[in-house]
Short mmCIF file of C-alpha atoms and ligand atoms in Angstrom, two decimals:
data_model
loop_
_atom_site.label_atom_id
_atom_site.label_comp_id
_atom_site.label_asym_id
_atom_site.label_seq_id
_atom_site.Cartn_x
_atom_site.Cartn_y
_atom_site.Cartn_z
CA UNK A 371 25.59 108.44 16.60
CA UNK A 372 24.83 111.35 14.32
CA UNK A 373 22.62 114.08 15.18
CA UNK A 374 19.34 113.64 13.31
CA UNK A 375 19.21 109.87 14.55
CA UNK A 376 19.60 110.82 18.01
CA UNK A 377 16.68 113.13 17.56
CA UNK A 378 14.35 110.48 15.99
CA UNK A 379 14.90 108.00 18.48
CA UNK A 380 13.89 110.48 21.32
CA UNK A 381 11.01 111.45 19.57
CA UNK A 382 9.77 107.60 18.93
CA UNK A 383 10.60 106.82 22.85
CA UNK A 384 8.50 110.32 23.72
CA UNK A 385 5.77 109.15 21.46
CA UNK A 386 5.54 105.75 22.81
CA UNK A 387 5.21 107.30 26.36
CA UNK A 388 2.42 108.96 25.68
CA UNK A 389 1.02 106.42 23.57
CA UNK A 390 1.19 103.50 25.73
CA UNK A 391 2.89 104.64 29.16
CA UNK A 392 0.34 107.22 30.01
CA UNK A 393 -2.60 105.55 29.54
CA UNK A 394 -1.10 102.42 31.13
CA UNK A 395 -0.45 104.40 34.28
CA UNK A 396 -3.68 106.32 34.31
CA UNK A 397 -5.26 103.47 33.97
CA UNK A 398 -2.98 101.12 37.02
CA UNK A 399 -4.06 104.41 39.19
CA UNK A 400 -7.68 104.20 38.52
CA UNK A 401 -7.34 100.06 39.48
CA UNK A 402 -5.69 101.09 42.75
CA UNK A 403 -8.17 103.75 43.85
CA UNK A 404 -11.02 101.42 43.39
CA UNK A 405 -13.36 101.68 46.33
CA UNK A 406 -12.50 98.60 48.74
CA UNK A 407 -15.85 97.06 49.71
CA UNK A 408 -17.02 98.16 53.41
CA UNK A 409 -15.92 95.69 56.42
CA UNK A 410 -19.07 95.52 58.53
CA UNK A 411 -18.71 94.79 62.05
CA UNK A 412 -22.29 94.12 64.42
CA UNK A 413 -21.81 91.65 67.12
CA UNK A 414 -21.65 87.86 67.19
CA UNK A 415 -24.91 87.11 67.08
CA UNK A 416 -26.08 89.57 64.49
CA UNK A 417 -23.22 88.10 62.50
CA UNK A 418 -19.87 89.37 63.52
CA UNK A 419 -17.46 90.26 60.72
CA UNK A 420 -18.55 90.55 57.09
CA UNK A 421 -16.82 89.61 55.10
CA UNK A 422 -15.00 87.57 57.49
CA UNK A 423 -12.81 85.97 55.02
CA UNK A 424 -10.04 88.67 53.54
CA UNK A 425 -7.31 87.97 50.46
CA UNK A 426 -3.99 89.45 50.46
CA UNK A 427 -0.84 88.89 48.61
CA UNK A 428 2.33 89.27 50.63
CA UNK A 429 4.30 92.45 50.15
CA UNK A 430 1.45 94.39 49.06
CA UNK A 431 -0.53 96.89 50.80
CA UNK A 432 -4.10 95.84 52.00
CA UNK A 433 -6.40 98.80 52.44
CA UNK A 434 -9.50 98.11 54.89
CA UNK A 435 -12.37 100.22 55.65
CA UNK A 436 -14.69 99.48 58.13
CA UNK A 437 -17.57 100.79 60.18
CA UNK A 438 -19.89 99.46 62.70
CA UNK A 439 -23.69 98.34 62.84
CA UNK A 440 -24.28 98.00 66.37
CA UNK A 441 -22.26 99.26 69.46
CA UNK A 442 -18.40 100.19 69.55
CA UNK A 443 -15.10 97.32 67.91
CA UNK A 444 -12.33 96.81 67.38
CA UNK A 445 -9.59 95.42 64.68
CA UNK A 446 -6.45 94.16 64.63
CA UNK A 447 -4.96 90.94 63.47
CA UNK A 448 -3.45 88.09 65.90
CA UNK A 449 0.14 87.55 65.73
CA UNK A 450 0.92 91.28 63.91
CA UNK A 451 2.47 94.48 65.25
CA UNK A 452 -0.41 97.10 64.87
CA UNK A 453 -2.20 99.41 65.92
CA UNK A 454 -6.26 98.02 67.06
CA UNK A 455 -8.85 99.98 64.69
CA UNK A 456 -11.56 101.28 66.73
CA UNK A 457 -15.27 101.39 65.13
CA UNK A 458 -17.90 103.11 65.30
CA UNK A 459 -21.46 103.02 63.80
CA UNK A 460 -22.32 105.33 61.67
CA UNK A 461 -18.36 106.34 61.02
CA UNK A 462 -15.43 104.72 58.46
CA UNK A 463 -12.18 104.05 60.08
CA UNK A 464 -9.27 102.50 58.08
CA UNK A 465 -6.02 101.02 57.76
CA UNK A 466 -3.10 99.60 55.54
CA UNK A 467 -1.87 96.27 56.15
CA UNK A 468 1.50 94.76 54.78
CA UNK A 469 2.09 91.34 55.12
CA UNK A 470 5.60 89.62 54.74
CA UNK A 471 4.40 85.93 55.18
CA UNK A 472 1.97 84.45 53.60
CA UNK A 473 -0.15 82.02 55.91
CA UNK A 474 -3.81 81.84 57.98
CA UNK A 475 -4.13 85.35 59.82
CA UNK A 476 -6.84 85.42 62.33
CA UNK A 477 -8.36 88.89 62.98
CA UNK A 478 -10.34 89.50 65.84
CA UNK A 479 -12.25 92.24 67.65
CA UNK A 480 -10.49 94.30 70.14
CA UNK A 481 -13.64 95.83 72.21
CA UNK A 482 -15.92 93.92 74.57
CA UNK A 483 -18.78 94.31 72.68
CA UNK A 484 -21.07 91.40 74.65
CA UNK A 485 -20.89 88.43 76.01
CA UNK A 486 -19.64 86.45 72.92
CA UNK A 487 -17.02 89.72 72.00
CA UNK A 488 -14.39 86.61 71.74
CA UNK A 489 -16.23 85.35 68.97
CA UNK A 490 -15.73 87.87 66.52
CA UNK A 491 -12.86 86.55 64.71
CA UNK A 492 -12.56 86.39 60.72
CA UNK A 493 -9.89 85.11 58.48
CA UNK A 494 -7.12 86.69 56.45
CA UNK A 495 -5.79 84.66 53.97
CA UNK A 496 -2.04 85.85 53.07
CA UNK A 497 -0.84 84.49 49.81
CA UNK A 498 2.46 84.75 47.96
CA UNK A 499 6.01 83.86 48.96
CA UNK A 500 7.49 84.70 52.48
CA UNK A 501 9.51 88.16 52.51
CA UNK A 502 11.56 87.06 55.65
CA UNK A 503 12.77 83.90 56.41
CA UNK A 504 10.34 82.17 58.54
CA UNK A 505 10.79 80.25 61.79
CA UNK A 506 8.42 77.77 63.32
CA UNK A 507 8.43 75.30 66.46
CA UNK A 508 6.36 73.46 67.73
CA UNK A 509 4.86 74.77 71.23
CA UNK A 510 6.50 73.30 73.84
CA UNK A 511 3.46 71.37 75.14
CA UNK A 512 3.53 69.35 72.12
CA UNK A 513 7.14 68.50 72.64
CA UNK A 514 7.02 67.65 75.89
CA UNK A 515 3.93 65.11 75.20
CA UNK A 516 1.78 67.06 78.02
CA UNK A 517 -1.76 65.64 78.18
CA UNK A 518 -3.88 69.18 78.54
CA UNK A 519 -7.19 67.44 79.59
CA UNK A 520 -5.19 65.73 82.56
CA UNK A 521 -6.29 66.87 86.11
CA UNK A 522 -2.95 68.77 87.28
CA UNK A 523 -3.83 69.31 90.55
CA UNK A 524 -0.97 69.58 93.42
CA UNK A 525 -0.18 67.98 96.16
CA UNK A 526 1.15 70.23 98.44
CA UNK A 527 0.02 74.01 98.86
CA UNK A 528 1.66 76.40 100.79
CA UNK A 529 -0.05 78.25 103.81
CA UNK A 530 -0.10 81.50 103.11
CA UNK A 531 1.29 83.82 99.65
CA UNK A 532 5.12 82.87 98.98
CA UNK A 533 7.43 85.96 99.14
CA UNK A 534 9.33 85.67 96.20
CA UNK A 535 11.54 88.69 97.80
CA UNK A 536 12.35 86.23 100.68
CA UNK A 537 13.21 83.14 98.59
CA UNK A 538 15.66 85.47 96.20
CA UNK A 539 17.63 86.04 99.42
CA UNK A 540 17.69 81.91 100.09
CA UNK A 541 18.62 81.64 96.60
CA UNK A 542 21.52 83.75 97.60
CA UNK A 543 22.83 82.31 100.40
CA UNK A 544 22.50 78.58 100.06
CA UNK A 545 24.86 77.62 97.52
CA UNK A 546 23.81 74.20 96.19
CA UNK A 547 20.09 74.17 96.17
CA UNK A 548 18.68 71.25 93.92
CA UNK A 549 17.23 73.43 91.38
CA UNK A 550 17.92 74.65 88.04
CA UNK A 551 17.60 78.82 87.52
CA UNK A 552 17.45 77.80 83.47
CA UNK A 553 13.72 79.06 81.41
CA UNK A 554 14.03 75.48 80.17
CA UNK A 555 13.78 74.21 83.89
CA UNK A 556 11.07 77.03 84.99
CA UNK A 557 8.72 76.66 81.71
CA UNK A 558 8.69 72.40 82.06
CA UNK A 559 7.78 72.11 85.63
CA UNK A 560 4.67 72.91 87.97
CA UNK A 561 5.46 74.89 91.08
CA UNK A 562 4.60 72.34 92.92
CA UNK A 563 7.25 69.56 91.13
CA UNK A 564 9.97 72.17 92.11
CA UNK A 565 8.80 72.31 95.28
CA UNK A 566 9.43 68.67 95.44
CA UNK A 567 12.44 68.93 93.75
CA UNK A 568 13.72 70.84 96.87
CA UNK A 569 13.02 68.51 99.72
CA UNK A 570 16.43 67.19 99.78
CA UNK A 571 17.36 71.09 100.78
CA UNK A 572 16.85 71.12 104.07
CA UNK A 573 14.45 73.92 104.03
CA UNK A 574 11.12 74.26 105.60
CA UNK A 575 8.24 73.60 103.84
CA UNK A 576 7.71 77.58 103.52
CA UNK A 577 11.11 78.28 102.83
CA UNK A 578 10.96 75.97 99.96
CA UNK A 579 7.66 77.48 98.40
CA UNK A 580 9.75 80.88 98.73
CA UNK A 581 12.64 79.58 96.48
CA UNK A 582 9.57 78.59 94.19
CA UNK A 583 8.42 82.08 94.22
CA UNK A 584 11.73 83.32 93.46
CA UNK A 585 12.49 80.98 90.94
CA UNK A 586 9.02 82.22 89.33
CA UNK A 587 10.03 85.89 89.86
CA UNK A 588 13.66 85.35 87.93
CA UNK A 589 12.00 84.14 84.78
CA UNK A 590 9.74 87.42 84.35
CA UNK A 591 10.46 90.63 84.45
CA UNK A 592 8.53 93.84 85.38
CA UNK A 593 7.84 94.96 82.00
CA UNK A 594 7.20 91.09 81.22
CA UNK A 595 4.41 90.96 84.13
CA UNK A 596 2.85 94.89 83.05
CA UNK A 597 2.42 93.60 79.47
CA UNK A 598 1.10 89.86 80.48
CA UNK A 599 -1.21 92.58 83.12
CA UNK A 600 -2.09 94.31 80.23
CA UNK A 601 -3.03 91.16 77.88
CA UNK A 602 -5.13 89.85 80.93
CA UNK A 603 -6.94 92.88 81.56
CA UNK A 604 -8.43 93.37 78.50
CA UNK A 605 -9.26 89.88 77.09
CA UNK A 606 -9.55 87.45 80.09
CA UNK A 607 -10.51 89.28 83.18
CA UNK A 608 -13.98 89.88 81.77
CA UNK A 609 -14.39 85.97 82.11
CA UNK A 610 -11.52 84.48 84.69
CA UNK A 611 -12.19 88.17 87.14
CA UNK A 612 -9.83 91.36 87.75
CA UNK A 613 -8.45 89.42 90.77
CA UNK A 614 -7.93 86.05 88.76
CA UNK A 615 -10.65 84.13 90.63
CA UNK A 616 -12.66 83.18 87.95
CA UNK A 617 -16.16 85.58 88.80
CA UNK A 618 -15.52 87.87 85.88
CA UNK A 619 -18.72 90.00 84.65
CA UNK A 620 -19.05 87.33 82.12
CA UNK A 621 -18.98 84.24 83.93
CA UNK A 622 -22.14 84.03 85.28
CA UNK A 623 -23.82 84.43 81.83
CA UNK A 624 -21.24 81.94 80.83
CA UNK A 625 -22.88 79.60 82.65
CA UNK A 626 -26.23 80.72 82.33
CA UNK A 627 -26.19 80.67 78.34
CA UNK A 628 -24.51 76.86 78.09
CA UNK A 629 -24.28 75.44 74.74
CA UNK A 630 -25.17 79.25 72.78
CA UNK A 631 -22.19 80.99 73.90
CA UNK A 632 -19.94 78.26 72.69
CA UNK A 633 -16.45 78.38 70.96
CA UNK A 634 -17.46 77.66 67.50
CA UNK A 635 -15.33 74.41 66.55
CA UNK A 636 -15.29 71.29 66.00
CA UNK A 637 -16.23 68.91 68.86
CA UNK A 638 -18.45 71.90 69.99
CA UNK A 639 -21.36 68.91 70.57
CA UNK A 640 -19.26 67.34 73.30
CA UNK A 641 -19.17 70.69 74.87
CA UNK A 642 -20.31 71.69 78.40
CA UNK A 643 -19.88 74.63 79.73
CA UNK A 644 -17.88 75.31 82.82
CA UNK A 645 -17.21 78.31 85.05
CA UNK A 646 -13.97 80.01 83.82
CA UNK A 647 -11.03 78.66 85.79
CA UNK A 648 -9.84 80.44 88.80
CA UNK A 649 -6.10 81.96 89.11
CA UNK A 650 -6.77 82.00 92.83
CA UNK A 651 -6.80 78.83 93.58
CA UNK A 652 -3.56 77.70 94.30
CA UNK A 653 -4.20 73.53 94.12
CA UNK A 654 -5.31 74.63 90.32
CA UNK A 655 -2.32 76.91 89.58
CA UNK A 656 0.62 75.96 91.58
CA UNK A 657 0.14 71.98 90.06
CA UNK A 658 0.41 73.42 86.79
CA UNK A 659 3.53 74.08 84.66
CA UNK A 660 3.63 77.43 82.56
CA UNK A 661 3.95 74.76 79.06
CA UNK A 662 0.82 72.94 80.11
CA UNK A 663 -0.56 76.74 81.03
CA UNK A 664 0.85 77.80 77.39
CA UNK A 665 -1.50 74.79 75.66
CA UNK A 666 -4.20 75.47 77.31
CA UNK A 667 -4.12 79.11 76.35
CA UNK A 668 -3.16 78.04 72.74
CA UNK A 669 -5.24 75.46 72.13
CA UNK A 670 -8.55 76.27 74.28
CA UNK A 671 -11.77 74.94 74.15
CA UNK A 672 -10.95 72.21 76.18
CA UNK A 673 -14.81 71.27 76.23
CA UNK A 674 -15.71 74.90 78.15
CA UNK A 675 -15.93 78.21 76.92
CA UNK A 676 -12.42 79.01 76.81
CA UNK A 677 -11.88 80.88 73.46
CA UNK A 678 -8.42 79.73 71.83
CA UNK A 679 -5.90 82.42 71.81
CA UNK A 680 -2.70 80.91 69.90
CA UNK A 681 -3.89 82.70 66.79
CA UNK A 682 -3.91 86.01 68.48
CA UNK A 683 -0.74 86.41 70.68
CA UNK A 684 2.71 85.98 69.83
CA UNK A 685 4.70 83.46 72.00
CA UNK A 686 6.56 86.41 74.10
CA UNK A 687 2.62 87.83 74.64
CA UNK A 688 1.37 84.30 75.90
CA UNK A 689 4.59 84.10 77.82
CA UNK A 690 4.00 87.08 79.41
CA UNK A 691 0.65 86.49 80.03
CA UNK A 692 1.33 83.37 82.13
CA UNK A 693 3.89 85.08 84.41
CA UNK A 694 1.12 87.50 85.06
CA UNK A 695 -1.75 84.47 86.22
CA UNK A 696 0.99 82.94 88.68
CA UNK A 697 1.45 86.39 90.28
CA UNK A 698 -2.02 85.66 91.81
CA UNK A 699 -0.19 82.66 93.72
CA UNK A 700 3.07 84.41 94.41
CA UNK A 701 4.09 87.47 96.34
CA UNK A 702 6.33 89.59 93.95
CA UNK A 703 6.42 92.69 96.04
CA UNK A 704 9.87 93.66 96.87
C1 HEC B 1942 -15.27 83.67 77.31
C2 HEC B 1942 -14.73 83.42 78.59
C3 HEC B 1942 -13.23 83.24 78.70
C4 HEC B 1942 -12.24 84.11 78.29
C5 HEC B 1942 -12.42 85.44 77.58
C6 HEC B 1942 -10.99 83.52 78.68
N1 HEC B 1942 -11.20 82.32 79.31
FE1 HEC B 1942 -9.75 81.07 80.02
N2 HEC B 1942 -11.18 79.72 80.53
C7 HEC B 1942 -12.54 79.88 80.38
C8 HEC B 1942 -13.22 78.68 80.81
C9 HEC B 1942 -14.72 78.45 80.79
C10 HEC B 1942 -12.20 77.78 81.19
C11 HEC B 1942 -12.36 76.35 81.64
C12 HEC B 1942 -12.55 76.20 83.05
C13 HEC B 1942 -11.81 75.05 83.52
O1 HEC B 1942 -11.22 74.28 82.75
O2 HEC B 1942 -11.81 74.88 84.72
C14 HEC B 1942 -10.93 78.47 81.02
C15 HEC B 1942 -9.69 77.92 81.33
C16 HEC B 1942 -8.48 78.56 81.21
C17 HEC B 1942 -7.19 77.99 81.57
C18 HEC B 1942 -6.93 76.59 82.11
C19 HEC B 1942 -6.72 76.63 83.56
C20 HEC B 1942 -6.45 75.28 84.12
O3 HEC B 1942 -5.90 75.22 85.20
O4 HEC B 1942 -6.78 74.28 83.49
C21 HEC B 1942 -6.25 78.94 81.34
C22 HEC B 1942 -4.75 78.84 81.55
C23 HEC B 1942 -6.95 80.11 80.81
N3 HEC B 1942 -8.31 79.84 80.77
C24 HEC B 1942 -6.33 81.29 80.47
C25 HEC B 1942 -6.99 82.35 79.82
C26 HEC B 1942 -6.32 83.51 79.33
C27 HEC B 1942 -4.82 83.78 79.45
C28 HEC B 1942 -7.27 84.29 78.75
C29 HEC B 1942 -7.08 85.62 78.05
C30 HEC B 1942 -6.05 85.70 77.05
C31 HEC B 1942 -8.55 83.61 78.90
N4 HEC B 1942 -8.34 82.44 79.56
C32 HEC B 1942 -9.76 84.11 78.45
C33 HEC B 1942 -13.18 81.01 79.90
C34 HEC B 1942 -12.55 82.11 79.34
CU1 CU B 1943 -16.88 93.39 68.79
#
């Protein structure tokens, strides 16, 4: 290429770029610094979210703002590693979300702000086409074809708090106990089916709840139990109690305000509203399997006030979380 040509075609290309480039880029920068509209938050009554329907486009970021019109919330969004929003009236908080699936998103409010706090959830609608390949079961509930609304109360109860420390040393010593150590095993049965399962072991009946015990201790781990602790503590105590026993600050109002504090859904007229469950009781919990546990928890509503959560948690969280309500029936301490 001689010389002199070289030199026009550099000076068309630097022309062009200022002709068309720079004004295209000024002007994609000006697009992207457009002010996002304010995210109100003011409880459920006064409204909850608005907007509480949100676009995004997987892959690219979504910039929220937010601020508060009442008392002190929250943000985050179910099902999504991140770190809860906190806000305040009178102040703008924000954060960048990147999605890399498109799909339903439920956000939620992260700060009991009243009695219907659980009832501050909005919509994120994710469009576009999935960044990572995407994976979906159905719960186990549904495969196992567990009726939820079926009364799952056991038989048999033990008389006082199995040591799970104790059965782990049974487990040990007794080689062929009629029981399976698999998750598959623990997540499909109630406490009290294993229980039955063992009466060909020629344990005592407290013995046998202690292999239970143990069996419910090997399929959770400390960390598992502290995070499902966590999860409890700060969206179900307020209504099922610290202690699991179903007299959380909430519960009385629960039943006090009926139909108007119910889970907005479909099927709400059928509704009546019920005392939250309690953890404590052991006919309740140990004649329950954590898979009919998991759909309740997923699914809620159930005809009560019990908000739905399978929006919110991941499975591991739920999981977790589970462990954690049949520590009220079993003694984990070492
Ligand atoms: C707004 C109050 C409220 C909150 C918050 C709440 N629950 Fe509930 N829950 C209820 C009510 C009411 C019931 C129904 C009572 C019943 O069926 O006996 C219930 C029932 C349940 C049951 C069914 C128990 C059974 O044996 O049938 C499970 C499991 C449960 N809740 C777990 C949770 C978990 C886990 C959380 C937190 C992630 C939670 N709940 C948060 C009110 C609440
Ligand atoms: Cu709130």
């Amino acid at each position: 290429m001689k010389r002199p040509e070289l030199l026009t075609r550099l000076l068309i290309t630097a022309t062009l770029l200022g002709v068309v480039a720079l004004p295209l880029w000024a002007w994609v920068s000006v697009l992207s610094n457009v002010e996002e509209p304010l995210i109100h938050a003011s409880i459920a009554e006064s409204g909850g979210w608005s907007p509480d329907v949100i676009q995004a486009k997987v892959g690219e970021p979504l910039h929220l703002k937010f601020t508060s019109d009442d008392v002190m919330h929250g943000f985050a969004v179910g099902q999504m590693e991140m770190q809860p929003v906190d806000i305040e009236p009178g102040k703008v908080s924000e954060t960048t979300l990147t999605f890399t699936k498109p799909g339903i998103y439920t956000f939620f409010c992260t700060r009991w702000c009243g009695i219907n706090h659980w009832r501050m959830r909005g919509t994120l609608e994710v469009s576009g086409e999935p960044t990572a390949p995407e994976t979906v079961s159905p719960a186990l509930y549904v495969t196992l074809g567990l009726n939820l609304d079926a009364p799952h109360l056991a038989d048999a109860v033990p008389a006082e708090k199995p040591s799970a420390a104790r059965g782990m040393g049974l487990l040990h010593q007794i080689s062929n106990l009629p029981v399976d150590q698999s998750a598959d095993y623990y997540r499909s049965h109630s406490p009290s089916q294993v229980f039955q399962d063992l009466s060909t072991s020629g344990l005592t009946d407290s013995q046998r709840w202690e292999v239970v015990a143990a069996l419910w201790a090997q399929n959770t781990s400390p960390a598992a139990l502290a995070e499902g602790g966590e999860i409890y503590a700060q969206n179900c105590a307020a209504c099922h109690g610290e202690t699991g026993s179903g007299n959380g600050v909430f519960a009385d109002d629960l039943a006090a305000r009926g139909e108007a504090s119910m889970q907005a859904m479909s099927g709400s007229m059928d509704m009546s509203m019920q005392t939250p469950a309690s953890f404590s009781d052991p006919q309740r919990m140990l004649g329950a399997s954590p898979a009919l546990l998991q759909g309740k928890i997923l699914r809620g509503g159930m005809g009560t006030g019990m908000p739905m959560w399978g929006s919110i948690f991941t499975d591991e969280q739920i999981w977790n979380v589970i462990a954690y309500l049949y520590s009220f029936q079993f003694d984990y301490s070492k």
